[in-house]
Short mmCIF file of C-alpha atoms (C1' of nucleotides) in Angstrom, two decimals:
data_model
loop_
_atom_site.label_atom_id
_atom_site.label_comp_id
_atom_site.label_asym_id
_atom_site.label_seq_id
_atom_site.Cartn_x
_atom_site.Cartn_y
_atom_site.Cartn_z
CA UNK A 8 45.35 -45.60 -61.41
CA UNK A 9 45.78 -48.96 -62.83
CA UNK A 10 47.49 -51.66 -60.59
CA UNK A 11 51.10 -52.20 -61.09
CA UNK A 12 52.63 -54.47 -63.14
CA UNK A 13 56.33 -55.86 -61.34
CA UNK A 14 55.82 -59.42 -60.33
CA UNK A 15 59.43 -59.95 -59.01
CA UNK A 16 59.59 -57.33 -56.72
CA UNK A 17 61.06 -55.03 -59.34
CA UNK A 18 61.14 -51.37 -58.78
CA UNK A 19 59.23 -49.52 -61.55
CA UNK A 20 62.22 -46.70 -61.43
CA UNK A 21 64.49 -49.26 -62.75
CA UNK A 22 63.23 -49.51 -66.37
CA UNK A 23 65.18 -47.56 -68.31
CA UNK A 24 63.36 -44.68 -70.42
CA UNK A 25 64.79 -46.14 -73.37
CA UNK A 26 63.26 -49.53 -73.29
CA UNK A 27 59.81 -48.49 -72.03
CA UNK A 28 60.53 -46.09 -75.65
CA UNK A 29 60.54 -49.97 -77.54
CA UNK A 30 57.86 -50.98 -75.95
CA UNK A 31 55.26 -49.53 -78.19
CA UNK A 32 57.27 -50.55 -81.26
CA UNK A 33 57.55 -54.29 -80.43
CA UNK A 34 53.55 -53.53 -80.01
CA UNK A 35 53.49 -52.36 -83.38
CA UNK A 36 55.25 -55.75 -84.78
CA UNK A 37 53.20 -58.03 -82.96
CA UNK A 38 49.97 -56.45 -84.00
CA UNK A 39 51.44 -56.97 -86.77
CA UNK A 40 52.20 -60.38 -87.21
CA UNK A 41 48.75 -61.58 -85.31
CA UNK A 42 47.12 -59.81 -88.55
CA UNK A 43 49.17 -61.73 -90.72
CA UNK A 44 48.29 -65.14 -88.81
CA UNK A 45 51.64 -66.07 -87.06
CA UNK A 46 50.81 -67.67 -83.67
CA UNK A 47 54.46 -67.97 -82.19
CA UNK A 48 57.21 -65.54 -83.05
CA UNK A 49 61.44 -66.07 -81.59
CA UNK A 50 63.30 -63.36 -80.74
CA UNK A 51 65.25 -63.61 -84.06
CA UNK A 52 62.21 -62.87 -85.92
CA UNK A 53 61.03 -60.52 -83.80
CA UNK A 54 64.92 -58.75 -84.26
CA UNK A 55 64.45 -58.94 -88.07
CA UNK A 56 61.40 -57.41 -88.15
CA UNK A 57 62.70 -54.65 -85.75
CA UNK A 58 66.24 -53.85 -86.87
CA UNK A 59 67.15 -54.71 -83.23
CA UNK A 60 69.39 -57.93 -82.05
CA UNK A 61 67.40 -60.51 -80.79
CA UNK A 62 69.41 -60.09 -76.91
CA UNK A 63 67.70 -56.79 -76.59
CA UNK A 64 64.62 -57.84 -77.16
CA UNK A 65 64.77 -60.53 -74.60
CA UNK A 66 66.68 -58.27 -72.16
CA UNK A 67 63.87 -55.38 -72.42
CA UNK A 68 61.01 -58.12 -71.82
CA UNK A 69 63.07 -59.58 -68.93
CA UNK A 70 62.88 -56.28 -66.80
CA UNK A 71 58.72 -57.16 -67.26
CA UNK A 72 58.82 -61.05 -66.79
CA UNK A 73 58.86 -63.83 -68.54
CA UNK A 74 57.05 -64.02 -72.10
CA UNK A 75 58.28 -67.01 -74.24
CA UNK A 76 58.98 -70.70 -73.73
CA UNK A 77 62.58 -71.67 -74.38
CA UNK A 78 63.16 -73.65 -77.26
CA UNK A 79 59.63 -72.81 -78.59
CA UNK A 80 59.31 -68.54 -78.27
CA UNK A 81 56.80 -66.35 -77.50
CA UNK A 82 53.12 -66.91 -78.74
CA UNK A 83 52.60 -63.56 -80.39
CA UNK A 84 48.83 -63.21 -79.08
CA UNK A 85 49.67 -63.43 -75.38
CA UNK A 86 53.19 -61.36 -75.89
CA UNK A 87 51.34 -58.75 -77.60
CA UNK A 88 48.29 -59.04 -74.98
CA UNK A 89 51.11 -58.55 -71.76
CA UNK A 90 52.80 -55.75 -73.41
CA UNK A 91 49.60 -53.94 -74.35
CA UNK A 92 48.39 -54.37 -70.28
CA UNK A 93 52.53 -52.82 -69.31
CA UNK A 94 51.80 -49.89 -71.70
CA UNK A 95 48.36 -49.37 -70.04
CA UNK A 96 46.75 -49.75 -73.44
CA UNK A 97 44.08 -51.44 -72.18
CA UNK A 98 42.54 -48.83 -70.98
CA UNK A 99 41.06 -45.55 -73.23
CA UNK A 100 42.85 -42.69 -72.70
CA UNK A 101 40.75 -39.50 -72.88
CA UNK A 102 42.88 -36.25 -74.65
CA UNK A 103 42.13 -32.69 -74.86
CA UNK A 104 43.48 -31.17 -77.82
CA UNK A 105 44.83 -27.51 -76.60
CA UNK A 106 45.17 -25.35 -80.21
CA UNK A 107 42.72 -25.31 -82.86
CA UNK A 108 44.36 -23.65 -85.80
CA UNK A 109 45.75 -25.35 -88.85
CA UNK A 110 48.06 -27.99 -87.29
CA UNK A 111 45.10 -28.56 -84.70
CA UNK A 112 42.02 -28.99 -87.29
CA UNK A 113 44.69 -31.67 -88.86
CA UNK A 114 45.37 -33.53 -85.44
CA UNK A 115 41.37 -33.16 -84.35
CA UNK A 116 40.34 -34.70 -88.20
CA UNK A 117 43.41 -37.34 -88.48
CA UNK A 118 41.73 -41.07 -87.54
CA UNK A 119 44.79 -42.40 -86.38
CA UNK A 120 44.76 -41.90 -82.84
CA UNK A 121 41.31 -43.15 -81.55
CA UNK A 122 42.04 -46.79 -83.32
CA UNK A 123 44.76 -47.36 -80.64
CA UNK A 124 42.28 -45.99 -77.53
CA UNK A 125 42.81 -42.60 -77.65
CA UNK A 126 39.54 -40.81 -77.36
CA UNK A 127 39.70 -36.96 -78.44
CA UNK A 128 37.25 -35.62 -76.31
CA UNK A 129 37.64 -31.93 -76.44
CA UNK A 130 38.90 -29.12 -78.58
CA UNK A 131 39.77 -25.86 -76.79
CA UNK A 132 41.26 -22.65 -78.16
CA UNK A 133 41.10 -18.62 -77.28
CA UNK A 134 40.48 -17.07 -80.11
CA UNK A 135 36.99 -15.92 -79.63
CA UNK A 136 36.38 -16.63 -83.75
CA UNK A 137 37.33 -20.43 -83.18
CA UNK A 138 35.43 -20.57 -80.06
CA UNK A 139 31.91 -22.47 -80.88
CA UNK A 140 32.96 -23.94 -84.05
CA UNK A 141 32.31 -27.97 -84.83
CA UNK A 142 35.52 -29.63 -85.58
CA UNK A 143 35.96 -33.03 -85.92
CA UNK A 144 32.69 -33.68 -84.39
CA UNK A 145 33.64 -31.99 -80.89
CA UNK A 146 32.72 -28.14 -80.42
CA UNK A 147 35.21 -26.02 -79.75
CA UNK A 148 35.65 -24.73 -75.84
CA UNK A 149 37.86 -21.80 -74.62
CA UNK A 150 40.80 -22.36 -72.90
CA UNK A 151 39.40 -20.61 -69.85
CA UNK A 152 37.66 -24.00 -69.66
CA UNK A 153 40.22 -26.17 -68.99
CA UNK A 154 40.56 -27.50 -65.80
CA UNK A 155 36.37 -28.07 -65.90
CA UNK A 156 36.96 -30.16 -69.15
CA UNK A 157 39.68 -32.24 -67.77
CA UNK A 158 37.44 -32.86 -64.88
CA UNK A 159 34.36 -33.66 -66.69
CA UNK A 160 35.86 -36.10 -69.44
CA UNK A 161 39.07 -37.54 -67.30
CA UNK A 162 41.04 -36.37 -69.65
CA UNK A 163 44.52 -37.66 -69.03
CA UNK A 164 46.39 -36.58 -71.79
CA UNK A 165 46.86 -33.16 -73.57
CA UNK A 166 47.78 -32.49 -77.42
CA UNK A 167 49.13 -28.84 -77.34
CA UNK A 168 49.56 -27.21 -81.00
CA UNK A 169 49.71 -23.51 -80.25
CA UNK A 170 51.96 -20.98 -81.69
CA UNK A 171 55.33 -20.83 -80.08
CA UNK A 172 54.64 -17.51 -78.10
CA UNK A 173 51.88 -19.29 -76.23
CA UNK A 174 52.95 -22.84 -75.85
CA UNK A 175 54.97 -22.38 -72.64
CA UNK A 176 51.98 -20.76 -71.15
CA UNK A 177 49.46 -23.16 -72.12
CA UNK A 178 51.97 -26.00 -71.20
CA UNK A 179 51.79 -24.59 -67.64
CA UNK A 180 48.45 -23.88 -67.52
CA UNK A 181 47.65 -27.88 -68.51
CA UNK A 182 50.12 -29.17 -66.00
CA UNK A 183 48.14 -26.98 -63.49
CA UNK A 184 45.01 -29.11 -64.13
CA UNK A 185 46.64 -32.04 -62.82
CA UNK A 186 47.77 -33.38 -66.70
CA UNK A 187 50.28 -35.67 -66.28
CA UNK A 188 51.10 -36.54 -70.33
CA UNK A 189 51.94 -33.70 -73.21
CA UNK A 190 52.12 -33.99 -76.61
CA UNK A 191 53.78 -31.14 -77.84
CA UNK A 192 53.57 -29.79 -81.43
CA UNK A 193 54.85 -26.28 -81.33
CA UNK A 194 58.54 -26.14 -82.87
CA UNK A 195 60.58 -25.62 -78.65
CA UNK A 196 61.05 -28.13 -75.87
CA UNK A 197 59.00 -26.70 -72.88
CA UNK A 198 59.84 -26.93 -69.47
CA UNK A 199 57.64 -29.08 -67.32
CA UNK A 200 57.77 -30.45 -63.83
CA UNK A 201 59.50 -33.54 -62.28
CA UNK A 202 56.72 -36.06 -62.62
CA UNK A 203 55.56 -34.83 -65.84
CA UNK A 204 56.14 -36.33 -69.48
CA UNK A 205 56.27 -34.49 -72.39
CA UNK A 206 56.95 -35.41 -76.18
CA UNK A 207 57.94 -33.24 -78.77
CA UNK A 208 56.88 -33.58 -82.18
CA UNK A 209 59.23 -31.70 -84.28
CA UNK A 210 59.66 -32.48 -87.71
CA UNK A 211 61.93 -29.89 -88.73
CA UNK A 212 64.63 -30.88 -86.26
CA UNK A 213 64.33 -34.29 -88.03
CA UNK A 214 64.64 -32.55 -91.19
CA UNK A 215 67.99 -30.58 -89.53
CA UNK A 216 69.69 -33.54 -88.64
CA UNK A 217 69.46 -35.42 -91.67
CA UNK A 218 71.10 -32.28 -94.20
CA UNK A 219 74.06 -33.13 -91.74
CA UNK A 220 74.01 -36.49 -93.44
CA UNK A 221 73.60 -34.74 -97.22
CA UNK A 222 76.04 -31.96 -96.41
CA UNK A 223 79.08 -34.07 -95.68
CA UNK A 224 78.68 -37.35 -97.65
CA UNK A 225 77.34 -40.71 -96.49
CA UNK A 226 74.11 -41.58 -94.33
CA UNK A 227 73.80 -43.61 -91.40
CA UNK A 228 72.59 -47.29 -91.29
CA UNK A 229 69.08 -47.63 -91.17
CA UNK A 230 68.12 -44.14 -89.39
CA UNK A 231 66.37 -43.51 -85.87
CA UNK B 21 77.82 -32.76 -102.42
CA UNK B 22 79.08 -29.50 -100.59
CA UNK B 23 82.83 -29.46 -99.23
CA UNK B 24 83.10 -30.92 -95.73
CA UNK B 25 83.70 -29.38 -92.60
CA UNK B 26 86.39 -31.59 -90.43
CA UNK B 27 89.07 -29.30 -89.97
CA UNK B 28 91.56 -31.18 -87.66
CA UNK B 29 91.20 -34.41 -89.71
CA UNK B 30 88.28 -35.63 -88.15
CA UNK B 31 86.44 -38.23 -89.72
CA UNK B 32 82.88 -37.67 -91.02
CA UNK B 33 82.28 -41.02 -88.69
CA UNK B 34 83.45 -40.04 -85.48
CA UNK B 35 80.74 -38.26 -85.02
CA UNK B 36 77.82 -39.99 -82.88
CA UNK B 37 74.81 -39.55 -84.10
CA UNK B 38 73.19 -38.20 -81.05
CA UNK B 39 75.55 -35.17 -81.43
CA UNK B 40 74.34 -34.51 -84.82
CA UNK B 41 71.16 -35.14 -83.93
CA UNK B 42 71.42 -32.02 -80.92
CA UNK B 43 72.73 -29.76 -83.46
CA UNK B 44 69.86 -28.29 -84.17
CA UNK B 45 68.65 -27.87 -81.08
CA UNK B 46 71.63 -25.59 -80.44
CA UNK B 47 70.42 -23.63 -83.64
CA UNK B 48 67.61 -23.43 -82.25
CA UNK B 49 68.48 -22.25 -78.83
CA UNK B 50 71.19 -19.38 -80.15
CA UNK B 51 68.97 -18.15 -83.28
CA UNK B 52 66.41 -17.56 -79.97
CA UNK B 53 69.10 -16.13 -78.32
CA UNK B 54 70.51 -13.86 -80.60
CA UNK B 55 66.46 -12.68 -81.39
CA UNK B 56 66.74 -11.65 -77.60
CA UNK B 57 69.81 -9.56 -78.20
CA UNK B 58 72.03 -11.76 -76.49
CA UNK B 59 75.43 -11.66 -77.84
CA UNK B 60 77.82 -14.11 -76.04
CA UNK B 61 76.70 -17.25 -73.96
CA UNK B 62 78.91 -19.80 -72.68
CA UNK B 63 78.53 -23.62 -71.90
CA UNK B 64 76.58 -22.87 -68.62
CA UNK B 65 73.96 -20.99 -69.91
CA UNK B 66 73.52 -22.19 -73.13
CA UNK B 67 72.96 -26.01 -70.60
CA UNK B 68 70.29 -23.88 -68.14
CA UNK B 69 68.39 -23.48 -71.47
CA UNK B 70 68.36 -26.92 -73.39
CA UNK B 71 68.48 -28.47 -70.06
CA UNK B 72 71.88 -30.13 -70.90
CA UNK B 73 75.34 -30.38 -68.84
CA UNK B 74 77.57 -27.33 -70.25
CA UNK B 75 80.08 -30.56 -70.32
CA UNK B 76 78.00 -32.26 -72.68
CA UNK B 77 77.65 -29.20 -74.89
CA UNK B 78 81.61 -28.62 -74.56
CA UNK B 79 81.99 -32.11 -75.67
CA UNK B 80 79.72 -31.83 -78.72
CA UNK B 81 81.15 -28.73 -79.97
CA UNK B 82 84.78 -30.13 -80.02
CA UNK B 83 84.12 -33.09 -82.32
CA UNK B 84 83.44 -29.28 -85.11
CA UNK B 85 85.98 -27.50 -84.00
CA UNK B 86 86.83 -24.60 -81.75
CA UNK B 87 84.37 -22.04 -81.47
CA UNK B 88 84.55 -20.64 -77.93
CA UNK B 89 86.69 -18.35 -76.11
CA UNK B 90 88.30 -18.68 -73.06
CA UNK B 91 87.10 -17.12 -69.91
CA UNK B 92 84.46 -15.67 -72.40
CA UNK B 93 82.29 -17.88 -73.78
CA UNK B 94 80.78 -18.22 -77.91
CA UNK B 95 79.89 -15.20 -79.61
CA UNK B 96 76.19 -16.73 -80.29
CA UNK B 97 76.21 -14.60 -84.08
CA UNK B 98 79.38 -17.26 -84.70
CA UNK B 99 78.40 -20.48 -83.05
CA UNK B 100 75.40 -20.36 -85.02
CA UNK B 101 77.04 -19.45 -88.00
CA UNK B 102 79.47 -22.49 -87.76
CA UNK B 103 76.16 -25.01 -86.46
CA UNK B 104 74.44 -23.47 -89.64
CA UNK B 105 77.68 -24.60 -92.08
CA UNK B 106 77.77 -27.80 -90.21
CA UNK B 107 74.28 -28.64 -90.42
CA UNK B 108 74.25 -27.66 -94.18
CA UNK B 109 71.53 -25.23 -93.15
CA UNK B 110 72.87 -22.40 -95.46
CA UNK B 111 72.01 -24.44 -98.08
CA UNK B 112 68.42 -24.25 -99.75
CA UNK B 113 66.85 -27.45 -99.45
CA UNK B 114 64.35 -28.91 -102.45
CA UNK B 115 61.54 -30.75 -101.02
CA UNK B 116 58.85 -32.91 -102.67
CA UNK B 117 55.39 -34.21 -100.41
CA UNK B 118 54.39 -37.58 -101.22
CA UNK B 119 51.29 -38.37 -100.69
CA UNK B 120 48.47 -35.39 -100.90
CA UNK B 121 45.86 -37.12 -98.30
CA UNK B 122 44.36 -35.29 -95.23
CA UNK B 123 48.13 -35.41 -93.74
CA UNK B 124 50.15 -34.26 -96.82
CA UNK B 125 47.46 -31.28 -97.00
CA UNK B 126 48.45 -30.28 -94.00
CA UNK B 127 51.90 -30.35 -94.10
CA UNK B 128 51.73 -28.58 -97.93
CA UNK B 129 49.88 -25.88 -95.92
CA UNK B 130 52.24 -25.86 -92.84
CA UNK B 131 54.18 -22.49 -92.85
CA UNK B 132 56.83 -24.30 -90.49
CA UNK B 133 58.92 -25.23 -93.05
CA UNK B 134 60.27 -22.86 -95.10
CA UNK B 135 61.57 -20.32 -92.79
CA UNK B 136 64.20 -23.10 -91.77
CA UNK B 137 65.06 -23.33 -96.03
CA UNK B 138 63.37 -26.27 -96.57
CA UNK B 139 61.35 -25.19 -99.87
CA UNK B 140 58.66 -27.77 -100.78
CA UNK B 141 58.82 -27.80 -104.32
CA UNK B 142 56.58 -30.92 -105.18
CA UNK B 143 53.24 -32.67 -104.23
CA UNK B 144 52.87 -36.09 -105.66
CA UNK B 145 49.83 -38.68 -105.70
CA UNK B 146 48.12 -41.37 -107.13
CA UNK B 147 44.88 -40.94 -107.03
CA UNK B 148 43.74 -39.64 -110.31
CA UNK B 149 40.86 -37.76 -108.53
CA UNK B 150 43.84 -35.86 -106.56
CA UNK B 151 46.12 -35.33 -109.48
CA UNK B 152 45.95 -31.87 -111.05
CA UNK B 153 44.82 -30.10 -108.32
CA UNK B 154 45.77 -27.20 -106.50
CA UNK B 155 47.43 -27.76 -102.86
CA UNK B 156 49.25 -25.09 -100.95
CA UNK B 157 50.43 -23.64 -104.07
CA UNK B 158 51.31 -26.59 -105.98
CA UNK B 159 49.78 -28.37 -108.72
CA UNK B 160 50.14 -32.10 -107.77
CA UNK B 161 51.31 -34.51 -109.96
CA UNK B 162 51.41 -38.32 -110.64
CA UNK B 163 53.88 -40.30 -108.46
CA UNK B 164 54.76 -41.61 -111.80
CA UNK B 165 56.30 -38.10 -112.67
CA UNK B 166 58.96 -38.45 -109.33
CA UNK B 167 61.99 -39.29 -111.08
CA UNK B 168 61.49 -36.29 -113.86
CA UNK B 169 60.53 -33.78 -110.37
CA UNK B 170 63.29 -34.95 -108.63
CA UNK B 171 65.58 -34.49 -111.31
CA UNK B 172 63.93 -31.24 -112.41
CA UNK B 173 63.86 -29.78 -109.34
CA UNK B 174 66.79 -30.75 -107.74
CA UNK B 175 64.81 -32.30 -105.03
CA UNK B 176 67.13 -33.94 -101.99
CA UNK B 177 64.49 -34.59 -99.27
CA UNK B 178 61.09 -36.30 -99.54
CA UNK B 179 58.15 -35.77 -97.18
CA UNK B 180 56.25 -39.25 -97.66
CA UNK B 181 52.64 -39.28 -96.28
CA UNK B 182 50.63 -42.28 -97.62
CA UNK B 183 48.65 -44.92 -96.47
CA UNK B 184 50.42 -48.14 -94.69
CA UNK B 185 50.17 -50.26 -97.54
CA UNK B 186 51.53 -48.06 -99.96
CA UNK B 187 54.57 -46.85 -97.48
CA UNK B 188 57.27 -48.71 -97.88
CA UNK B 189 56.71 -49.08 -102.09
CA UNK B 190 56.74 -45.55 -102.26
CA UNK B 191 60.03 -45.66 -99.86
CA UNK B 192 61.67 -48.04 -102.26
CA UNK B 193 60.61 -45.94 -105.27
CA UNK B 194 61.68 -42.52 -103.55
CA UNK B 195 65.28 -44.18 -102.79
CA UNK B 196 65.46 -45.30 -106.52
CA UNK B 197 65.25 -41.70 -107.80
CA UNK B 198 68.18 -40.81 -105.91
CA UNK B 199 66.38 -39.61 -102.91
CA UNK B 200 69.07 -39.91 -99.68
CA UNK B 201 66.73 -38.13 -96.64
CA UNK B 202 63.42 -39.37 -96.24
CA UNK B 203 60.51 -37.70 -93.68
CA UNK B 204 58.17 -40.63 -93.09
CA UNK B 205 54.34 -39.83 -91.66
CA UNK B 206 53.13 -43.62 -91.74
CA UNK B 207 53.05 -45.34 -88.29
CA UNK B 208 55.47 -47.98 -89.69
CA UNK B 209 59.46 -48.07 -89.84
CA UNK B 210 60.43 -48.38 -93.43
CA UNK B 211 63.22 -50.20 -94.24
CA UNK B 212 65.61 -48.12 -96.44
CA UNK B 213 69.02 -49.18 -97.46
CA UNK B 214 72.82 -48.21 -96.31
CA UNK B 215 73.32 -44.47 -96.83
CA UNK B 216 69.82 -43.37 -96.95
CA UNK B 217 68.75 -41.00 -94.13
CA UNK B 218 64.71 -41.56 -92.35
CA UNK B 219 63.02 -40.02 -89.45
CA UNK B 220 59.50 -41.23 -88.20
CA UNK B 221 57.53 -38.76 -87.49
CA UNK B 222 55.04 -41.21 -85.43
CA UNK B 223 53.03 -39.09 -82.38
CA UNK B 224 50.66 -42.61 -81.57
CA UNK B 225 54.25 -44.05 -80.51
CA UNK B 226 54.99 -40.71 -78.06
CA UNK B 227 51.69 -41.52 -76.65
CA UNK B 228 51.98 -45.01 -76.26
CA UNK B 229 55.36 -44.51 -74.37
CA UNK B 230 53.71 -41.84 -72.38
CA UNK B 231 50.65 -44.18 -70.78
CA UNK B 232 53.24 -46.23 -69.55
CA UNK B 233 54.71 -43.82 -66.80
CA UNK B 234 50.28 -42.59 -66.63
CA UNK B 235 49.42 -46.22 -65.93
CA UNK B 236 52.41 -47.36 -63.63
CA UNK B 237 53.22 -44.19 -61.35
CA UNK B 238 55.36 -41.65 -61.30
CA UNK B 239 56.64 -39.65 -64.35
CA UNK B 240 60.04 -39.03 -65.96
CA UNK B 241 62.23 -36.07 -65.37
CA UNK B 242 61.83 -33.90 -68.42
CA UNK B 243 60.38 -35.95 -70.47
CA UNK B 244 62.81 -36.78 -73.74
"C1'" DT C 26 65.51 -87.47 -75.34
"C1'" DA C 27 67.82 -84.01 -78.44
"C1'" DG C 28 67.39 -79.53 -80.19
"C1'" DA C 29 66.10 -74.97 -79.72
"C1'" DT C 30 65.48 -70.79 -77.51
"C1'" DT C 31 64.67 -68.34 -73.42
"C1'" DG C 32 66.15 -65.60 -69.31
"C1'" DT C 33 70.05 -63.77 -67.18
"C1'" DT C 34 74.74 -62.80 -66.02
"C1'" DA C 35 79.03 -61.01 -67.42
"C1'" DA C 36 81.70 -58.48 -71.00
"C1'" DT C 37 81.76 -54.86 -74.11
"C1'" DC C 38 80.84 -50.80 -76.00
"C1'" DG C 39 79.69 -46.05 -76.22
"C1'" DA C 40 77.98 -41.90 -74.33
"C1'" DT C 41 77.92 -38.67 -70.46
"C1'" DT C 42 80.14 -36.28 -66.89
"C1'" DA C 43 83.96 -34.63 -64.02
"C1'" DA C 44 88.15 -32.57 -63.70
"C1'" DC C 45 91.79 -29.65 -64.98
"C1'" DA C 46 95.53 -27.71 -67.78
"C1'" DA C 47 95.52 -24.34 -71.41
"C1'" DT C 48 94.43 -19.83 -72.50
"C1'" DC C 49 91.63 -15.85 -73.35
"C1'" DT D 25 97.58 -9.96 -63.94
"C1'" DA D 26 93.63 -12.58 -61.87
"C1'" DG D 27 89.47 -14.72 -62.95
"C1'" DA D 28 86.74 -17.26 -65.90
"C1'" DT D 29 85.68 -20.60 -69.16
"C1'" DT D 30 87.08 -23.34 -72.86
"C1'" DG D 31 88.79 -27.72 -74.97
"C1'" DT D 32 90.14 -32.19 -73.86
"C1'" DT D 33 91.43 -36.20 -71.28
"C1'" DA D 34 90.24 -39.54 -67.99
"C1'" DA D 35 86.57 -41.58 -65.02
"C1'" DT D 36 81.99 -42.90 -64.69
"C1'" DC D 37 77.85 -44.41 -65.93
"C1'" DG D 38 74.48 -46.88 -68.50
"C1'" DA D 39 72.99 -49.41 -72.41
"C1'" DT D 40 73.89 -53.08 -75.74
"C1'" DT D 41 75.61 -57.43 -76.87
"C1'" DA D 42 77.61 -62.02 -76.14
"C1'" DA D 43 77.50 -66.15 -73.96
"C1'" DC D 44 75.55 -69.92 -71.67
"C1'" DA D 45 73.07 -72.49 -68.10
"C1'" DA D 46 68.25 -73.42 -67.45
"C1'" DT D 47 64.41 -75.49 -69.40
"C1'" DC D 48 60.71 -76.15 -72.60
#
DNA sequence: TAGATTGTTAATCGATTAACAATC
DNA sequence: TAGATTGTTAATCGATTAACAATC
């Protein structure tokens, strides 16, 4: 799509999962600190503000290049600005949002994905009373229209919030148009392809894991 | 709060959290098979289906107890029995909502949570215009009022879903009341002190990882 | 230049997996 | 009993952290 981003000769296979998984968070900070006016941030501060030791930082960055300026840091406009380009937020990311019942109205009306270039650009559902309706601005499509939508509007990304007895389906159905990024809201973990990433949002298994924690005395440090 | 569950003088800490935190995917995984009739699965299977080594499982298992049977398997009825216990899961859970915006609506009007036992018991705002009505069965009330609810209601968990700028002051004030498990909606990672359990729920940062592996080729394995 | 902080290598830590004796 | 699968120990793998030479 995009060109790639490995100056010395690093393969992209050798970032771990679980520092591309930062990546978005040391976003967050820097964003963060540009709003607030600081020009050059050190990878102390940075570890403050991101309950993580300043080596990782500077480890994660190294499998990217390199940011900062020793002695001095990294200047948070053109840290944030190389990180951004790595994520591929840069570009807008068209999404289809699969699932327009309660959980779905809530995703297609919430404002907080299209400030960070995610462009909603269709709503689709089956049930024939849904199908037509205006919902946060887009008109609802049937499923049956799918693959023609993700053609249409390059839509790159799927939100899928359909009951659990349909999710697998729909999940298969999405990867069959060529979708290559799921957002998944129903409470399982589908199965998907090599080659394809999923996320789960699942806020009762977050809820599950922390009555461990209230059950049998003491909490962790500073959560996950 | 309940008694604990370490039988062969296992401390409370020896347990990572990553184990604790696949707990409930086992619950989920055996309460789906046991729906299907299934009454006895062993490592291998219970792996094919939460796409996890049957080692791994084995491994996570043994920091509870001893739950299987050899050259059998685990009755599923009594593995999830003993997860349940473990997880505190038998245990009704008293929830209160802060925050009754577009997001805490919808999550006051998600059925989702209480056929897992979490009851929401409480919806909580500040905005006078907000406070006194009706929302998925609840009258809200004045964040003021949170130390009286929680107190009242024996509430253990909080849902927080406010703006930004309010997040982490709520946080702070939700902790003060006693509050040890904390659900947090806002894109931002509160700080909470030792002992006091949060989970971001935070989809733009799912996404954000996602365009990563869109932007720069190839795709995980199954996604994470 | 002297001081500070990066980028990177090596050491440590912890989690996952393999292997197998115990045992149902 | 023979076969299968657990529970557990030891080996492996990978991620985090410490340390320091390079360099701004």
């Amino acid at each position: 799509m995009t060109g790639n981003f490995f100056p010395e000769g690093l393969e992209r296979n050798e970032v771990p999962d679980v520092v591309v998984a930062r990546l978005p968070q040391y976003v967050r900070t820097l964003s963060q600190l540009l709003a607030e006016g600081v020009q050059v941030a050190n990878s102390q501060q940075l570890g403050e503000k991101l309950q993580i030791t300043p080596a990782q930082i500077r480890k994660d960055l190294s499998y990217f290049g390199r940011f900062g300026k020793q002695g001095r840091g990294y200047r948070v406009q053109h840290l944030l600005d190389e990180l951004k380009q790595i994520l591929g937020l840069t570009i807008r990311w068209n999404v289809a949002v699969v699932g327009v019942g309660r959980l779905g109205r809530a995703i297609l009306n919430y404002p907080g994905f299209n400030p960070d270039g995610f462009q909603l650009v269709a709503a689709l559902d089956d049930n024939p009373a849904v199908v037509g309706e205006q919902v946060g601005g887009l008109t609802v499509l049937p499923v049956s229209s799918l693959a023609e939508v993700v053609n249409r509007h390059q839509v790159s990304i799927a939100i899928v919030a359909v009951p659990i007895a349909h999710t697998q389906g729909v999940i298969d159905r999405v990867v069959e148009c060529g979708i290559r990024a799921i957002l998944n809201y129903a409470p399982i973990a589908p199965q998907v392809p090599p080659g394809v990433n999923i996320r789960n949002i699942d806020p009762v298994l977050s809820l599950q894991s922390m009555t461990y924690y209230l059950a049998n005395g003491a909490g962790e440090g500073a959560g996950f």
